[in-house]
PDB file of C-alpha atoms in Angstrom:
ATOM      1  CA  MET A1253      55.832  55.221 145.783  1.00  0.00           C
ATOM      2  CA  PRO A1254      57.403  57.758 148.172  1.00  0.00           C
ATOM      3  CA  VAL A1255      59.110  60.856 146.782  1.00  0.00           C
ATOM      4  CA  LEU A1256      62.865  60.951 147.534  1.00  0.00           C
ATOM      5  CA  LYS A1257      63.352  64.546 146.340  1.00  0.00           C
ATOM      6  CA  SER A1258      61.205  67.243 144.816  1.00  0.00           C
ATOM      7  CA  PHE A1259      62.332  70.467 143.144  1.00  0.00           C
ATOM      8  CA  PRO A1260      61.204  72.872 140.410  1.00  0.00           C
ATOM      9  CA  VAL A1261      62.881  72.776 137.006  1.00  0.00           C
ATOM     10  CA  PHE A1262      62.099  75.883 134.967  1.00  0.00           C
ATOM     11  CA  GLY A1263      58.776  76.319 136.752  1.00  0.00           C
ATOM     12  CA  GLU A1264      57.598  72.693 136.689  1.00  0.00           C
ATOM     13  CA  GLN A1265      57.799  70.400 139.705  1.00  0.00           C
ATOM     14  CA  VAL A1266      59.940  67.270 139.376  1.00  0.00           C
ATOM     15  CA  GLU A1267      59.573  64.456 141.893  1.00  0.00           C
ATOM     16  CA  VAL A1268      62.354  61.868 142.062  1.00  0.00           C
ATOM     17  CA  LEU A1269      60.882  58.484 143.028  1.00  0.00           C
ATOM     18  CA  ILE A1270      63.951  56.305 142.359  1.00  0.00           C
ATOM     19  CA  ASP A1271      67.388  57.813 141.943  1.00  0.00           C
ATOM     20  CA  GLY A1272      70.626  56.438 140.557  1.00  0.00           C
ATOM     21  CA  LYS A1273      72.035  55.940 144.042  1.00  0.00           C
ATOM     22  CA  THR A1274      69.104  53.718 145.031  1.00  0.00           C
ATOM     23  CA  SER A1275      69.268  51.664 141.817  1.00  0.00           C
ATOM     24  CA  ASP A1276      73.057  51.396 141.580  1.00  0.00           C
ATOM     25  CA  GLY A1277      72.930  53.573 138.468  1.00  0.00           C
ATOM     26  CA  LEU A1278      70.574  51.290 136.550  1.00  0.00           C
ATOM     27  CA  VAL A1279      67.440  53.443 136.463  1.00  0.00           C
ATOM     28  CA  ALA A1280      65.861  56.668 137.647  1.00  0.00           C
ATOM     29  CA  VAL A1281      62.126  57.284 137.931  1.00  0.00           C
ATOM     30  CA  VAL A1282      60.740  60.801 138.045  1.00  0.00           C
ATOM     31  CA  THR A1283      57.321  62.400 137.814  1.00  0.00           C
ATOM     32  CA  GLN A1284      56.928  65.822 136.225  1.00  0.00           C
ATOM     33  CA  VAL A1285      53.942  68.002 137.038  1.00  0.00           C
ATOM     34  CA  SER A1286      53.124  70.226 134.043  1.00  0.00           C
ATOM     35  CA  PRO A1287      50.557  72.983 133.588  1.00  0.00           C
ATOM     36  CA  PRO A1288      48.560  73.129 130.340  1.00  0.00           C
ATOM     37  CA  GLY A1289      51.048  73.731 127.517  1.00  0.00           C
ATOM     38  CA  GLY A1290      53.965  72.881 129.805  1.00  0.00           C
ATOM     39  CA  GLY A1291      56.831  70.481 129.242  1.00  0.00           C
ATOM     40  CA  PRO A1292      60.575  70.567 128.605  1.00  0.00           C
ATOM     41  CA  PRO A1293      62.248  72.134 125.575  1.00  0.00           C
ATOM     42  CA  PRO A1294      63.093  69.757 122.719  1.00  0.00           C
ATOM     43  CA  HIS A1295      66.225  67.828 123.617  1.00  0.00           C
ATOM     44  CA  LEU A1296      68.325  64.805 122.731  1.00  0.00           C
ATOM     45  CA  HIS A1297      70.034  62.317 125.057  1.00  0.00           C
ATOM     46  CA  THR A1298      73.109  60.389 123.973  1.00  0.00           C
ATOM     47  CA  ARG A1299      73.216  58.143 127.059  1.00  0.00           C
ATOM     48  CA  GLU A1300      69.673  57.362 128.217  1.00  0.00           C
ATOM     49  CA  ASP A1301      66.476  55.772 126.947  1.00  0.00           C
ATOM     50  CA  GLU A1302      63.172  56.936 128.446  1.00  0.00           C
ATOM     51  CA  THR A1303      59.737  55.453 128.921  1.00  0.00           C
ATOM     52  CA  PHE A1304      56.944  57.973 129.477  1.00  0.00           C
ATOM     53  CA  THR A1305      53.603  57.095 131.100  1.00  0.00           C
ATOM     54  CA  VAL A1306      50.796  59.602 131.611  1.00  0.00           C
ATOM     55  CA  VAL A1307      49.637  59.518 135.234  1.00  0.00           C
ATOM     56  CA  GLU A1308      47.103  62.355 135.010  1.00  0.00           C
ATOM     57  CA  GLY A1309      45.828  64.414 132.110  1.00  0.00           C
ATOM     58  CA  GLU A1310      46.652  64.421 128.412  1.00  0.00           C
ATOM     59  CA  PHE A1311      50.091  64.791 126.844  1.00  0.00           C
ATOM     60  CA  GLU A1312      51.726  64.800 123.441  1.00  0.00           C
ATOM     61  CA  ILE A1313      55.190  63.379 122.771  1.00  0.00           C
ATOM     62  CA  PHE A1314      57.320  64.556 119.878  1.00  0.00           C
ATOM     63  CA  ASN A1315      59.167  61.442 118.659  1.00  0.00           C
ATOM     64  CA  GLY A1316      61.616  63.107 116.300  1.00  0.00           C
ATOM     65  CA  THR A1317      59.217  63.278 113.356  1.00  0.00           C
ATOM     66  CA  SER A1318      55.656  63.731 114.620  1.00  0.00           C
ATOM     67  CA  TRP A1319      53.520  64.388 117.690  1.00  0.00           C
ATOM     68  CA  VAL A1320      51.943  61.345 119.361  1.00  0.00           C
ATOM     69  CA  PRO A1321      48.954  61.906 121.694  1.00  0.00           C
ATOM     70  CA  LEU A1322      49.009  60.065 125.021  1.00  0.00           C
ATOM     71  CA  ARG A1323      46.093  59.743 127.424  1.00  0.00           C
ATOM     72  CA  GLN A1324      46.096  58.695 131.059  1.00  0.00           C
ATOM     73  CA  GLY A1325      47.672  55.241 131.466  1.00  0.00           C
ATOM     74  CA  GLU A1326      49.279  55.220 127.997  1.00  0.00           C
ATOM     75  CA  SER A1327      53.043  54.883 127.561  1.00  0.00           C
ATOM     76  CA  PHE A1328      55.679  55.740 124.979  1.00  0.00           C
ATOM     77  CA  PHE A1329      59.282  54.533 124.618  1.00  0.00           C
ATOM     78  CA  GLY A1330      61.851  57.147 123.611  1.00  0.00           C
ATOM     79  CA  PRO A1331      65.236  55.754 122.578  1.00  0.00           C
ATOM     80  CA  ARG A1332      68.444  57.714 123.028  1.00  0.00           C
ATOM     81  CA  GLY A1333      69.719  59.670 120.045  1.00  0.00           C
ATOM     82  CA  ILE A1334      66.270  60.873 118.894  1.00  0.00           C
ATOM     83  CA  PRO A1335      65.220  64.500 119.445  1.00  0.00           C
ATOM     84  CA  HIS A1336      62.073  64.552 121.573  1.00  0.00           C
ATOM     85  CA  THR A1337      59.949  66.476 124.008  1.00  0.00           C
ATOM     86  CA  PHE A1338      56.565  66.218 125.688  1.00  0.00           C
ATOM     87  CA  ARG A1339      53.908  68.735 126.573  1.00  0.00           C
ATOM     88  CA  ASN A1340      50.683  68.814 128.488  1.00  0.00           C
ATOM     89  CA  SER A1341      48.037  69.085 125.763  1.00  0.00           C
ATOM     90  CA  GLY A1342      45.129  69.124 128.208  1.00  0.00           C
ATOM     91  CA  LYS A1343      43.281  71.906 129.980  1.00  0.00           C
ATOM     92  CA  THR A1344      44.334  70.938 133.521  1.00  0.00           C
ATOM     93  CA  VAL A1345      47.599  70.269 135.340  1.00  0.00           C
ATOM     94  CA  GLY A1346      48.990  66.890 134.273  1.00  0.00           C
ATOM     95  CA  LYS A1347      51.539  64.403 135.574  1.00  0.00           C
ATOM     96  CA  ILE A1348      53.856  62.259 133.513  1.00  0.00           C
ATOM     97  CA  HIS A1349      56.041  59.452 134.853  1.00  0.00           C
ATOM     98  CA  VAL A1350      59.449  59.063 133.221  1.00  0.00           C
ATOM     99  CA  VAL A1351      61.575  55.937 133.648  1.00  0.00           C
ATOM    100  CA  VAL A1352      65.139  56.715 132.564  1.00  0.00           C
ATOM    101  CA  HIS A1353      67.730  54.011 131.996  1.00  0.00           C
ATOM    102  CA  PRO A1354      70.486  54.145 132.896  1.00  0.00           C
ATOM    103  CA  ALA A1355      70.182  56.685 135.700  1.00  0.00           C
ATOM    104  CA  GLY A1356      71.758  60.122 135.522  1.00  0.00           C
ATOM    105  CA  MET A1357      68.824  62.253 134.447  1.00  0.00           C
ATOM    106  CA  ASP A1358      67.839  62.567 138.115  1.00  0.00           C
ATOM    107  CA  GLU A1359      71.199  64.199 138.911  1.00  0.00           C
ATOM    108  CA  TYR A1360      71.030  66.369 135.800  1.00  0.00           C
ATOM    109  CA  LEU A1361      67.570  67.702 136.646  1.00  0.00           C
ATOM    110  CA  GLU A1362      68.608  68.520 140.195  1.00  0.00           C
ATOM    111  CA  ARG A1363      71.724  70.342 138.961  1.00  0.00           C
ATOM    112  CA  ILE A1364      69.768  72.503 136.509  1.00  0.00           C
ATOM    113  CA  SER A1365      66.940  73.164 138.989  1.00  0.00           C
ATOM    114  CA  VAL A1366      68.806  76.192 140.375  1.00  0.00           C
ATOM    115  CA  LEU A1367      69.226  77.804 136.945  1.00  0.00           C
ATOM    116  CA  ARG A1368      67.115  80.655 135.590  1.00  0.00           C
ATOM    117  CA  MET A1369      66.543  81.292 131.917  1.00  0.00           C
ATOM    118  CA  PRO A1370      67.678  83.117 129.923  1.00  0.00           C
ATOM    119  CA  GLU A1371      70.381  84.500 132.218  1.00  0.00           C
ATOM    120  CA  ASP A1372      71.881  81.048 132.988  1.00  0.00           C
ATOM    121  CA  HIS A1373      71.820  79.741 129.406  1.00  0.00           C
ATOM    122  CA  GLU A1374      75.613  79.284 129.242  1.00  0.00           C
ATOM    123  CA  GLU A1375      75.619  77.275 132.481  1.00  0.00           C
ATOM    124  CA  LEU A1376      72.734  75.125 131.191  1.00  0.00           C
ATOM    125  CA  THR A1377      74.751  74.385 128.056  1.00  0.00           C
ATOM    126  CA  ARG A1378      77.850  73.492 130.096  1.00  0.00           C
ATOM    127  CA  ILE A1379      75.961  71.134 132.424  1.00  0.00           C
ATOM    128  CA  SER A1380      73.982  69.619 129.540  1.00  0.00           C
ATOM    129  CA  ASP A1381      77.159  68.931 127.551  1.00  0.00           C
ATOM    130  CA  ALA A1382      78.594  67.056 130.538  1.00  0.00           C
ATOM    131  CA  TYR A1383      75.502  64.802 130.565  1.00  0.00           C
ATOM    132  CA  GLY A1384      75.389  64.263 126.788  1.00  0.00           C
ATOM    133  CA  ILE A1385      72.253  66.358 126.348  1.00  0.00           C
ATOM    134  CA  SER A1386      71.717  68.882 123.544  1.00  0.00           C
ATOM    135  CA  PHE A1387      68.859  71.109 122.427  1.00  0.00           C
ATOM    136  CA  PRO A1388      67.913  70.860 118.727  1.00  0.00           C
ATOM    137  CA  PRO A1389      65.521  73.348 117.071  1.00  0.00           C
ATOM    138  CA  PRO A1390      61.868  73.176 118.176  1.00  0.00           C
ATOM    139  CA  PRO A1391      59.633  70.595 116.448  1.00  0.00           C
ATOM    140  CA  PRO A1392      56.680  71.674 114.303  1.00  0.00           C
ATOM    141  CA  ARG A1393      53.422  72.373 116.138  1.00  0.00           C
ATOM    142  CA  ALA A1394      50.942  69.523 116.366  1.00  0.00           C
ATOM    143  CA  SER A1395      47.933  69.803 114.110  1.00  0.00           C
TER     144      SER A1395
END
């Protein structure tokens, strides 16, 4: 699948494969390239559901209560309204495919790609609020 756009988000490369414009707002598909230990901060969506599939490497998904290991080719469904995150639990760079429905996350990620933390924290909060995204406290470490 060709990459429509590619940009870094807080040091990790995001590749947009299908955007909301292409799908008439129904779905967005992105791939995130994460170094060992990498991944987004814990967050919660009020508008989108996500399906994660490991393309390369090993990941863990926090599902709101516990960490779930995922190996290459395995998938996980994350419904809206549940705090979650993922991280590369392997020793090499990994790739995770994220199907987001409806679309919108693709626009959000591109908008926050220009921000730098911690100096742009207020702007991140403003943009996130507009997209129905919040950042709950970090989950417990996996055992």
